[in-house]
Amino acid sequence: MFGKGKKLSIRYFGDPILAAKAKPVEEITDDIRVLAADMLELMYEKNGIGLAGNQVGLPLKIVVIDIGPEEDEDGKPIPPSTPGEMELLPKMPVALINPEIVSYSDDLSDFDEGCLSVPKLYANVKRPSRVVLKTQLLDGSSLTAECGGLLARVLQHELDHLDGIVFVQKAEEEDYSKIESGVEKLIRKNGPRGFKVKRLV
């Protein structure tokens, strides 16, 4: 499905691959490890904190993430409050293989999200504050843990990509109206004729 040494590139909103549902990774091979490393390299190059397989044109259930500890208003690190943060934050960057969210908290939080596939456009998205993640890591180990904070937000954003969903589809209406012209411009450049944004809020 992908070749060694083939340079990856970001796919932009409107590209049909971003609306595709990703397929499971059947085995964690050297090719998958190379893909994860290449995805991280591209993510860093574009100043991102998360990247999903669809975003590089490969509808595979693989996500790479690199976030640090959150900080308070004084710039002091906020201690991780959930088992998933305690487990994953010290391991950053991480590649998640066949990740899934098995449950969501009832309480929601607001956050201005951006996306490498929707450059320079930001909008508020309401999401559950905590999720329970089930995933394999690149070393083949398995993890099931509750995740909160920025990690929960990034996980939901990236796993949406694996379901063919981009954050602008979930943006609050008022915010979406502010970026709609920019979204339409992306679609004209990258999408097939007649492409319509399927809003999910």
mmCIF file of C-alpha atoms in Angstrom:
data_model
loop_
_atom_site.group_PDB
_atom_site.id
_atom_site.type_symbol
_atom_site.label_atom_id
_atom_site.label_comp_id
_atom_site.label_asym_id
_atom_site.label_seq_id
_atom_site.Cartn_x
_atom_site.Cartn_y
_atom_site.Cartn_z
ATOM 1 C CA MET A 1 0.000 0.000 0.000
ATOM 2 C CA PHE A 2 2.966 2.312 0.543
ATOM 3 C CA GLY A 3 6.549 2.134 -0.474
ATOM 4 C CA LYS A 4 9.724 2.635 1.518
ATOM 5 C CA GLY A 5 11.327 5.976 0.908
ATOM 6 C CA LYS A 6 8.175 7.425 -0.660
ATOM 7 C CA LYS A 7 7.785 10.966 0.639
ATOM 8 C CA LEU A 8 4.514 11.557 2.415
ATOM 9 C CA SER A 9 2.436 14.673 1.917
ATOM 10 C CA ILE A 10 -0.573 16.169 3.680
ATOM 11 C CA ARG A 11 -3.967 15.748 2.041
ATOM 12 C CA TYR A 12 -6.261 18.743 2.324
ATOM 13 C CA PHE A 13 -9.972 19.027 3.062
ATOM 14 C CA GLY A 14 -12.019 18.141 0.014
ATOM 15 C CA ASP A 15 -9.700 15.250 -0.903
ATOM 16 C CA PRO A 16 -11.946 12.130 -0.908
ATOM 17 C CA ILE A 17 -9.351 10.140 1.098
ATOM 18 C CA LEU A 18 -10.209 12.282 4.140
ATOM 19 C CA ALA A 19 -13.795 11.032 3.975
ATOM 20 C CA ALA A 20 -12.744 7.378 3.756
ATOM 21 C CA LYS A 21 -12.976 4.965 6.667
ATOM 22 C CA ALA A 22 -9.563 3.620 7.609
ATOM 23 C CA LYS A 23 -8.834 -0.109 7.597
ATOM 24 C CA PRO A 24 -7.178 -1.968 10.479
ATOM 25 C CA VAL A 25 -3.432 -2.531 10.470
ATOM 26 C CA GLU A 26 -3.186 -6.320 10.238
ATOM 27 C CA GLU A 27 0.367 -6.646 11.548
ATOM 28 C CA ILE A 28 2.949 -4.275 13.024
ATOM 29 C CA THR A 29 5.726 -4.760 10.496
ATOM 30 C CA ASP A 30 8.909 -2.833 9.733
ATOM 31 C CA ASP A 31 6.943 -1.026 7.005
ATOM 32 C CA ILE A 32 4.448 0.179 9.623
ATOM 33 C CA ARG A 33 7.301 1.356 11.870
ATOM 34 C CA VAL A 34 8.836 3.257 8.940
ATOM 35 C CA LEU A 35 5.438 4.758 8.142
ATOM 36 C CA ALA A 36 5.027 5.928 11.751
ATOM 37 C CA ALA A 37 8.477 7.545 11.697
ATOM 38 C CA ASP A 38 7.753 9.231 8.358
ATOM 39 C CA MET A 39 4.394 10.503 9.651
ATOM 40 C CA LEU A 40 6.075 11.980 12.722
ATOM 41 C CA GLU A 41 8.709 13.664 10.581
ATOM 42 C CA LEU A 42 6.002 15.247 8.403
ATOM 43 C CA MET A 43 3.968 16.253 11.470
ATOM 44 C CA TYR A 44 6.974 18.045 12.969
ATOM 45 C CA GLU A 45 7.762 19.685 9.642
ATOM 46 C CA LYS A 46 4.216 21.133 9.593
ATOM 47 C CA ASN A 47 4.236 22.033 13.331
ATOM 48 C CA GLY A 48 1.410 19.633 14.178
ATOM 49 C CA ILE A 49 0.724 17.632 17.340
ATOM 50 C CA GLY A 50 -1.196 14.757 15.744
ATOM 51 C CA LEU A 51 -1.520 13.078 12.357
ATOM 52 C CA ALA A 52 -3.705 10.213 11.101
ATOM 53 C CA GLY A 53 -3.194 7.764 8.243
ATOM 54 C CA ASN A 54 -5.926 9.308 6.076
ATOM 55 C CA GLN A 55 -4.164 12.660 6.227
ATOM 56 C CA VAL A 56 -1.189 11.247 4.325
ATOM 57 C CA GLY A 57 -3.350 9.394 1.813
ATOM 58 C CA LEU A 58 -3.252 6.008 3.557
ATOM 59 C CA PRO A 59 -6.594 4.969 5.069
ATOM 60 C CA LEU A 60 -4.960 2.795 7.729
ATOM 61 C CA LYS A 61 -5.757 2.864 11.447
ATOM 62 C CA ILE A 62 -2.539 4.517 12.540
ATOM 63 C CA VAL A 63 -2.173 7.796 14.413
ATOM 64 C CA VAL A 64 0.944 9.610 15.632
ATOM 65 C CA ILE A 65 0.818 12.126 18.468
ATOM 66 C CA ASP A 66 3.329 14.293 20.307
ATOM 67 C CA ILE A 67 2.049 16.524 23.091
ATOM 68 C CA GLY A 68 3.789 17.686 26.235
ATOM 69 C CA PRO A 69 2.358 18.210 29.726
ATOM 70 C CA GLU A 70 -0.272 20.933 29.871
ATOM 71 C CA GLU A 71 0.656 24.159 31.656
ATOM 72 C CA ASP A 72 -1.291 26.529 33.877
ATOM 73 C CA GLU A 73 -1.445 30.324 33.409
ATOM 74 C CA ASP A 74 1.953 30.685 35.102
ATOM 75 C CA GLY A 75 3.575 28.201 32.746
ATOM 76 C CA LYS A 76 3.840 25.476 35.387
ATOM 77 C CA PRO A 77 3.149 21.894 34.281
ATOM 78 C CA ILE A 78 -0.272 20.549 35.265
ATOM 79 C CA PRO A 79 0.134 17.023 36.666
ATOM 80 C CA PRO A 80 -1.652 14.389 34.545
ATOM 81 C CA SER A 81 -4.972 13.449 36.130
ATOM 82 C CA THR A 82 -5.882 10.241 34.286
ATOM 83 C CA PRO A 83 -4.164 6.846 33.884
ATOM 84 C CA GLY A 84 -3.894 7.331 30.110
ATOM 85 C CA GLU A 85 -2.052 10.635 30.492
ATOM 86 C CA MET A 86 0.271 9.105 33.098
ATOM 87 C CA GLU A 87 1.015 6.202 30.770
ATOM 88 C CA LEU A 88 1.306 7.986 27.421
ATOM 89 C CA LEU A 89 2.691 11.477 28.110
ATOM 90 C CA PRO A 90 6.123 10.167 29.249
ATOM 91 C CA LYS A 91 6.295 8.020 26.086
ATOM 92 C CA MET A 92 5.724 10.871 23.630
ATOM 93 C CA PRO A 93 5.947 10.805 20.676
ATOM 94 C CA VAL A 94 3.662 7.791 20.336
ATOM 95 C CA ALA A 95 2.196 5.864 17.423
ATOM 96 C CA LEU A 96 -1.200 4.283 18.055
ATOM 97 C CA ILE A 97 -2.130 1.215 16.036
ATOM 98 C CA ASN A 98 -5.816 0.340 15.560
ATOM 99 C CA PRO A 99 -6.895 2.827 18.235
ATOM 100 C CA GLU A 100 -10.531 3.050 19.277
ATOM 101 C CA ILE A 101 -12.461 5.002 21.862
ATOM 102 C CA VAL A 102 -14.615 2.629 23.876
ATOM 103 C CA SER A 103 -16.413 5.205 26.039
ATOM 104 C CA TYR A 104 -16.890 8.953 26.452
ATOM 105 C CA SER A 105 -17.556 11.117 29.511
ATOM 106 C CA ASP A 106 -20.857 12.999 29.749
ATOM 107 C CA ASP A 107 -19.198 16.325 30.521
ATOM 108 C CA LEU A 108 -18.056 18.384 27.545
ATOM 109 C CA SER A 109 -15.332 20.964 27.028
ATOM 110 C CA ASP A 110 -14.780 23.674 24.417
ATOM 111 C CA PHE A 111 -11.566 24.179 22.497
ATOM 112 C CA ASP A 112 -10.461 25.997 19.340
ATOM 113 C CA GLU A 113 -9.203 23.223 17.077
ATOM 114 C CA GLY A 114 -7.019 23.390 14.004
ATOM 115 C CA CYS A 115 -5.854 20.700 11.600
ATOM 116 C CA LEU A 116 -2.959 20.163 9.213
ATOM 117 C CA SER A 117 -5.545 19.201 6.558
ATOM 118 C CA VAL A 118 -7.366 22.517 7.089
ATOM 119 C CA PRO A 119 -4.414 24.928 7.350
ATOM 120 C CA LYS A 120 -4.736 28.283 9.146
ATOM 121 C CA LEU A 121 -8.425 27.778 9.988
ATOM 122 C CA TYR A 122 -9.567 27.331 13.588
ATOM 123 C CA ALA A 123 -12.990 26.774 15.137
ATOM 124 C CA ASN A 124 -14.513 25.823 18.462
ATOM 125 C CA VAL A 125 -15.509 22.174 18.856
ATOM 126 C CA LYS A 126 -17.356 20.726 21.865
ATOM 127 C CA ARG A 127 -16.093 17.281 22.822
ATOM 128 C CA PRO A 128 -16.269 14.952 25.837
ATOM 129 C CA SER A 129 -13.654 15.905 28.431
ATOM 130 C CA ARG A 130 -12.475 12.326 28.965
ATOM 131 C CA VAL A 131 -12.422 9.159 26.895
ATOM 132 C CA VAL A 132 -11.361 5.560 27.376
ATOM 133 C CA LEU A 133 -8.813 4.625 24.721
ATOM 134 C CA LYS A 134 -8.086 1.072 23.594
ATOM 135 C CA THR A 135 -5.044 0.723 21.354
ATOM 136 C CA GLN A 136 -1.883 -1.120 20.450
ATOM 137 C CA LEU A 137 1.455 0.639 20.637
ATOM 138 C CA LEU A 138 4.239 0.252 18.106
ATOM 139 C CA ASP A 139 6.022 -2.325 20.278
ATOM 140 C CA GLY A 140 2.935 -4.556 20.070
ATOM 141 C CA SER A 141 1.781 -3.933 23.651
ATOM 142 C CA SER A 142 -1.871 -3.130 24.335
ATOM 143 C CA LEU A 143 -3.316 -0.290 26.385
ATOM 144 C CA THR A 144 -6.809 0.452 27.639
ATOM 145 C CA ALA A 145 -7.011 3.584 29.798
ATOM 146 C CA GLU A 146 -9.021 6.685 30.553
ATOM 147 C CA CYS A 147 -7.494 9.819 29.044
ATOM 148 C CA GLY A 148 -8.285 13.446 29.861
ATOM 149 C CA GLY A 149 -6.984 16.932 29.113
ATOM 150 C CA LEU A 150 -5.423 17.795 25.776
ATOM 151 C CA LEU A 151 -4.694 14.108 25.169
ATOM 152 C CA ALA A 152 -8.426 13.299 25.159
ATOM 153 C CA ARG A 153 -9.045 16.157 22.726
ATOM 154 C CA VAL A 154 -6.259 15.123 20.327
ATOM 155 C CA LEU A 155 -7.327 11.477 20.431
ATOM 156 C CA GLN A 156 -10.901 12.345 19.465
ATOM 157 C CA HIS A 157 -9.739 14.673 16.691
ATOM 158 C CA GLU A 158 -7.342 12.113 15.201
ATOM 159 C CA LEU A 159 -9.653 9.120 15.577
ATOM 160 C CA ASP A 160 -12.365 11.128 13.820
ATOM 161 C CA HIS A 161 -9.985 11.184 10.830
ATOM 162 C CA LEU A 162 -9.945 7.379 10.863
ATOM 163 C CA ASP A 163 -13.746 7.497 10.557
ATOM 164 C CA GLY A 164 -13.568 9.936 7.640
ATOM 165 C CA ILE A 165 -14.488 12.996 9.725
ATOM 166 C CA VAL A 166 -12.660 16.356 9.791
ATOM 167 C CA PHE A 167 -13.114 18.789 12.679
ATOM 168 C CA VAL A 168 -14.870 21.475 10.582
ATOM 169 C CA GLN A 169 -17.803 19.070 10.306
ATOM 170 C CA LYS A 170 -18.201 19.254 14.103
ATOM 171 C CA ALA A 171 -17.372 22.937 14.630
ATOM 172 C CA GLU A 172 -19.940 25.059 16.445
ATOM 173 C CA GLU A 173 -22.204 26.823 13.955
ATOM 174 C CA GLU A 174 -21.146 30.364 14.830
ATOM 175 C CA ASP A 175 -17.472 29.492 14.495
ATOM 176 C CA TYR A 176 -18.007 27.506 11.309
ATOM 177 C CA SER A 177 -19.660 30.483 9.631
ATOM 178 C CA LYS A 178 -16.470 32.499 10.264
ATOM 179 C CA ILE A 179 -14.252 29.987 8.449
ATOM 180 C CA GLU A 180 -16.735 28.786 5.841
ATOM 181 C CA SER A 181 -15.250 30.838 3.006
ATOM 182 C CA GLY A 182 -11.793 29.430 3.771
ATOM 183 C CA VAL A 183 -13.191 25.893 3.853
ATOM 184 C CA GLU A 184 -14.939 26.439 0.512
ATOM 185 C CA LYS A 185 -11.671 27.689 -0.974
ATOM 186 C CA LEU A 186 -9.909 24.491 0.133
ATOM 187 C CA ILE A 187 -12.704 22.398 -1.361
ATOM 188 C CA ARG A 188 -12.477 24.180 -4.722
ATOM 189 C CA LYS A 189 -8.763 23.436 -4.828
ATOM 190 C CA ASN A 190 -8.788 19.850 -3.511
ATOM 191 C CA GLY A 191 -12.280 18.399 -3.819
ATOM 192 C CA PRO A 192 -14.244 16.759 -6.596
ATOM 193 C CA ARG A 193 -16.938 18.731 -8.345
ATOM 194 C CA GLY A 194 -20.099 19.095 -6.288
ATOM 195 C CA PHE A 195 -18.360 18.278 -2.970
ATOM 196 C CA LYS A 196 -20.503 19.384 -0.022
ATOM 197 C CA VAL A 197 -19.473 19.673 3.625
ATOM 198 C CA LYS A 198 -21.463 17.153 5.657
ATOM 199 C CA ARG A 199 -22.026 19.028 8.909
ATOM 200 C CA LEU A 200 -22.423 16.841 12.011
ATOM 201 C CA VAL A 201 -23.722 19.321 14.627
#
